[in-house]
Short mmCIF file of C-alpha atoms in Angstrom, two decimals:
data_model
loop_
_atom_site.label_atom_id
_atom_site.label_comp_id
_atom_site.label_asym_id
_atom_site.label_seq_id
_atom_site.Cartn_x
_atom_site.Cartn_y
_atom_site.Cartn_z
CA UNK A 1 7.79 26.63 9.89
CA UNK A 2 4.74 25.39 8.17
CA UNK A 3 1.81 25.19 10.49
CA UNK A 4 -0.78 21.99 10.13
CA UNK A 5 -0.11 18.44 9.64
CA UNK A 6 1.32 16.80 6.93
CA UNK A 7 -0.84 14.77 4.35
CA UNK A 8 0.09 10.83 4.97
CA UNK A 9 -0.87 9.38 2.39
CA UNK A 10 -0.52 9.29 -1.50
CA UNK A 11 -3.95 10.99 -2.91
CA UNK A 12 -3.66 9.24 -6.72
CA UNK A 13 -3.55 5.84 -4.48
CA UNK A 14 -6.76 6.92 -2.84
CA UNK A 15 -8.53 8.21 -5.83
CA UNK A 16 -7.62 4.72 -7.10
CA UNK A 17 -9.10 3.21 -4.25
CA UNK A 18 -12.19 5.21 -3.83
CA UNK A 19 -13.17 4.74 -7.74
CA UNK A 20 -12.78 1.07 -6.75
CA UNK A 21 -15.23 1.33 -4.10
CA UNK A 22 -17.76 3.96 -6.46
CA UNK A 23 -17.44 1.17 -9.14
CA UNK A 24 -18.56 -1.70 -7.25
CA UNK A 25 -21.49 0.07 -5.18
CA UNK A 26 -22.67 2.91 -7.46
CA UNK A 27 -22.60 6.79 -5.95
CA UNK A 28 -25.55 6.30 -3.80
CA UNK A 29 -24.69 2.63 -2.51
CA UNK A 30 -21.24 3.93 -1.84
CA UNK A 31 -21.16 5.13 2.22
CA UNK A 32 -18.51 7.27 3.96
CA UNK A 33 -17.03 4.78 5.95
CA UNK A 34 -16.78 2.70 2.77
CA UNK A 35 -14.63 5.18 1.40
CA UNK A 36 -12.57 5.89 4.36
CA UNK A 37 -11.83 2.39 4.87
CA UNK A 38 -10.97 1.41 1.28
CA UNK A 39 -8.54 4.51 1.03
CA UNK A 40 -7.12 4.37 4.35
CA UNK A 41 -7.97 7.88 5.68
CA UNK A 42 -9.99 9.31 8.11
CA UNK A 43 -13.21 11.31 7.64
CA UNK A 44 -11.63 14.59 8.25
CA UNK A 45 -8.60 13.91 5.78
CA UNK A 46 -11.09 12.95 3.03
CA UNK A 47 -13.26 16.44 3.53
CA UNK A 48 -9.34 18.13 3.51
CA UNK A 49 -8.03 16.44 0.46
CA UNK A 50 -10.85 15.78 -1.46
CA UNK A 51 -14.18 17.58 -0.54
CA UNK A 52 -17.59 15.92 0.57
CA UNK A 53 -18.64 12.70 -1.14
CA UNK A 54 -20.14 14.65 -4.59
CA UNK A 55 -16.42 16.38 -4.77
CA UNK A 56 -14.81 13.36 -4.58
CA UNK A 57 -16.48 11.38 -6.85
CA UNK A 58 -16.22 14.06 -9.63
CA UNK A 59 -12.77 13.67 -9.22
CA UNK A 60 -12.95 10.03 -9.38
CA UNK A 61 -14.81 10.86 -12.73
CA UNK A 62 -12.01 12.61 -14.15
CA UNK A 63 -9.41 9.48 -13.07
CA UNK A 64 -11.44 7.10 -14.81
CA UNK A 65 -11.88 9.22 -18.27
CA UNK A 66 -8.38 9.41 -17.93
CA UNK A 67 -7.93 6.28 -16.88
CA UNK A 68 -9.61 3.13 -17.71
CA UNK A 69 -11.85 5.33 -20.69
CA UNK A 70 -8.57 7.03 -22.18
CA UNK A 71 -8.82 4.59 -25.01
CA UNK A 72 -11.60 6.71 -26.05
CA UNK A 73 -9.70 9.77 -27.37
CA UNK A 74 -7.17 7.40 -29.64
CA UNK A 75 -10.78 5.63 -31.12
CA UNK A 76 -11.91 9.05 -32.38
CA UNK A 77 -8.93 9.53 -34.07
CA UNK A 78 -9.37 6.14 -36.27
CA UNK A 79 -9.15 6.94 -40.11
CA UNK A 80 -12.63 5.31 -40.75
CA UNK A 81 -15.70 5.72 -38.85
CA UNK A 82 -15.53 1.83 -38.53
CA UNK A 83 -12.52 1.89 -36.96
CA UNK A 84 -13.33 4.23 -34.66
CA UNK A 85 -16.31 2.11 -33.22
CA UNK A 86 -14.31 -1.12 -33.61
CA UNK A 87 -11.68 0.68 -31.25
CA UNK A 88 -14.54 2.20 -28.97
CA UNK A 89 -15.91 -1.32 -28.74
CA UNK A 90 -12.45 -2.99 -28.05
CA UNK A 91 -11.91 -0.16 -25.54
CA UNK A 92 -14.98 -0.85 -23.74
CA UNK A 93 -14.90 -4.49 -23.44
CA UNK A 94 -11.51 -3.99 -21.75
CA UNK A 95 -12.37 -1.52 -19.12
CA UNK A 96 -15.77 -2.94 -18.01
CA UNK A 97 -14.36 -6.48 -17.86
CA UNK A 98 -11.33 -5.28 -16.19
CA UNK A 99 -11.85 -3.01 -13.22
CA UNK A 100 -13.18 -3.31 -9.96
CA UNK A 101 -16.02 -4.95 -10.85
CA UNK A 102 -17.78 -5.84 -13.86
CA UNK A 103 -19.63 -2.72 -15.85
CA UNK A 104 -19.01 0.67 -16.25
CA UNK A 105 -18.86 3.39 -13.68
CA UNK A 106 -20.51 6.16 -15.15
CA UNK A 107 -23.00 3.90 -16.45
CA UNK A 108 -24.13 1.70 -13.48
CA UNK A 109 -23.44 5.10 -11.54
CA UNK A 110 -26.53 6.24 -13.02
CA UNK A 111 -28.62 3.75 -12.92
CA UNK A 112 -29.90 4.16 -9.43
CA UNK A 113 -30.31 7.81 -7.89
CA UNK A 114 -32.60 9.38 -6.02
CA UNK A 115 -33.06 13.16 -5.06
CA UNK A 116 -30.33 14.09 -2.96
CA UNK A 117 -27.94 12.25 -6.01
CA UNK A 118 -29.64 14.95 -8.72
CA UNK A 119 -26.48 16.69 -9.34
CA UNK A 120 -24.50 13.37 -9.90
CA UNK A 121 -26.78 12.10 -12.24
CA UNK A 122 -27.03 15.29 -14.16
CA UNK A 123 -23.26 15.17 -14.59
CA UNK A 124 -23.41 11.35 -15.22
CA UNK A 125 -25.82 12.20 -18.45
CA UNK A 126 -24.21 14.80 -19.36
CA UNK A 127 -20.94 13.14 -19.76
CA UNK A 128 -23.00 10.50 -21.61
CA UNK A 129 -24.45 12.95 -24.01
CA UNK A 130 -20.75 14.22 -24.73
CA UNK A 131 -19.92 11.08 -26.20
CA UNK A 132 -22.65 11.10 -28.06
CA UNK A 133 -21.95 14.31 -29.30
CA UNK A 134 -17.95 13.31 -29.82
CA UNK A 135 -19.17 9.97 -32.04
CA UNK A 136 -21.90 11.92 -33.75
CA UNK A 137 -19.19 14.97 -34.72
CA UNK A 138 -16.80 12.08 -36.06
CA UNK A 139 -19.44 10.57 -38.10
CA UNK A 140 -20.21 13.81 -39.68
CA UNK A 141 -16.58 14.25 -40.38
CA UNK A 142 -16.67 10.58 -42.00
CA UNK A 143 -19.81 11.33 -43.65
CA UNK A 144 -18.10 14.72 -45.33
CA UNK A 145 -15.02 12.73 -46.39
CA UNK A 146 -17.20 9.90 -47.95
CA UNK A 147 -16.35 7.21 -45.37
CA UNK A 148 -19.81 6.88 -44.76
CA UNK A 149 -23.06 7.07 -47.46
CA UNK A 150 -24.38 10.05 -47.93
CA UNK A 151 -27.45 10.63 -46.24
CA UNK A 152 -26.14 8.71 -43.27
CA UNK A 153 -27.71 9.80 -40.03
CA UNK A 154 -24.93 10.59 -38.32
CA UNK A 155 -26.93 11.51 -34.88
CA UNK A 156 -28.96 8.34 -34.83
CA UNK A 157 -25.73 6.20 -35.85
CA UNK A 158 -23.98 7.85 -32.79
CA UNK A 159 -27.17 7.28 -30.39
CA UNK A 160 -26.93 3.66 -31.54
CA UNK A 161 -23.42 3.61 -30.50
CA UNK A 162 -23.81 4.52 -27.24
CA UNK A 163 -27.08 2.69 -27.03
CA UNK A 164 -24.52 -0.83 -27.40
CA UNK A 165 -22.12 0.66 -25.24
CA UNK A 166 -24.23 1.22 -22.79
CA UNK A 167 -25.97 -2.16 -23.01
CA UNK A 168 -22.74 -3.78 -22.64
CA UNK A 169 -21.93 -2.49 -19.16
CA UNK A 170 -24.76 -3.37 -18.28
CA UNK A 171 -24.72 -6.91 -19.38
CA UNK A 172 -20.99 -7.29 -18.31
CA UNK A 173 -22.57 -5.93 -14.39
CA UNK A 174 -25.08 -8.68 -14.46
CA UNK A 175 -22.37 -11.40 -15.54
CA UNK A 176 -22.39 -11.71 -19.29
CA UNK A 177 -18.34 -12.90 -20.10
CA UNK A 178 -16.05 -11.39 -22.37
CA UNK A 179 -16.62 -13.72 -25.10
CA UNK A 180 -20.44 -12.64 -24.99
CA UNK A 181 -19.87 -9.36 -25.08
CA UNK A 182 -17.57 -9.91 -27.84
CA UNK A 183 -20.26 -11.30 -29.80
CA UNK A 184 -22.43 -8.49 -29.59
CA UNK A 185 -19.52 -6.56 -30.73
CA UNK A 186 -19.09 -8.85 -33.77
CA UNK A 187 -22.95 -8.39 -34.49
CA UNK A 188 -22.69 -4.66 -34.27
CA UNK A 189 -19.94 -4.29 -36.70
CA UNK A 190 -22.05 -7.02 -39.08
CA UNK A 191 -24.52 -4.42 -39.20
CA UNK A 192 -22.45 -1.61 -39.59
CA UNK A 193 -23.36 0.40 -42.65
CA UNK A 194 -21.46 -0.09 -45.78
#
């Protein structure tokens, strides 16, 4: 007979839940009892199932690249480099005008953290820096295969990339609609090097 008590409650739900609650308040502005309330659990079931509050929310990290961010993996993949970063832009748009609230979470995540939040931040940048590093890879790849002129810099064309991304979240967080951000992304492409 198994000894300890069973787990009452379904933990994808309460990832869902809790990446909800990270999304609308940031790591730092996100409490305990914000957590245990949204997901229905108790503080003692949350340390059981998921860890402390750093645990959790890199597990929450991994939902939402799988989740709301999986477009990104199907972008790369685009036979031109435009196409990739018309499909990362599409993408984008979608998840940080569809979630929880407005924005991105890794981004607005980031923006705010003091000491004690080192860690996350350090693993908020460096999952920043690997898409950098992902677009910058499938530029050189474009680059190689003529898709884009020669003597393209691929590094500062993928910095530039994220540099839009990221300044979409954080227009979409401080209320900029859909159609706005779609015009940014119809600038961005304008510009796009030939």
């Amino acid at each position: 007979m198994p000894s300890g008590r069973v787990r009452e409650f379904d933990a994808d739900e309460a990832l869902d839940r809790a990446m909800g609650v990270f999304w609308r308040h940031g790591y730092e502005g996100t409490s305990l009892a914000d957590l245990t309330a949204a997901m229905g659990i108790n503080r003692p079931s949350l340390y059981s199932a998921f860890g402390n509050k750093e645990q959790l929310f890199r597990k929450v990290l991994d939902r939402y690249q799988a989740g709301p961010l999986g477009f990104a993996a199907a972008a790369l993949e685009m036979p031109t480099a435009r196409g990739v970063v018309e499909a990362f832009l599409d993408g984008f748009i979608r998840c940080i005008r569809g979630g929880p609230a407005p924005g991105c979470l890794v981004v607005s995540a980031a923006l705010v953290s003091g000491e004690d939040a080192e860690p996350v931040r350090r693993e908020l940048a460096r999952l920043r820096r690997g898409t950098v590093a992902a677009l910058r890879g499938r530029f050189e790849r474009a680059a190689s295969e003529g898709d884009l002129a020669a003597g393209t810099d691929c590094g500062a064309l993928a910095l530039y990339v994220a540099a839009v991304l990221d300044g979409l979240a954080v227009l979409a967080a401080s209320g900029a609609t859909e159609v706005d951000l779609g015009r940014v992304a119809e600038l961005t492409m304008r510009l796009w090097p030939s």
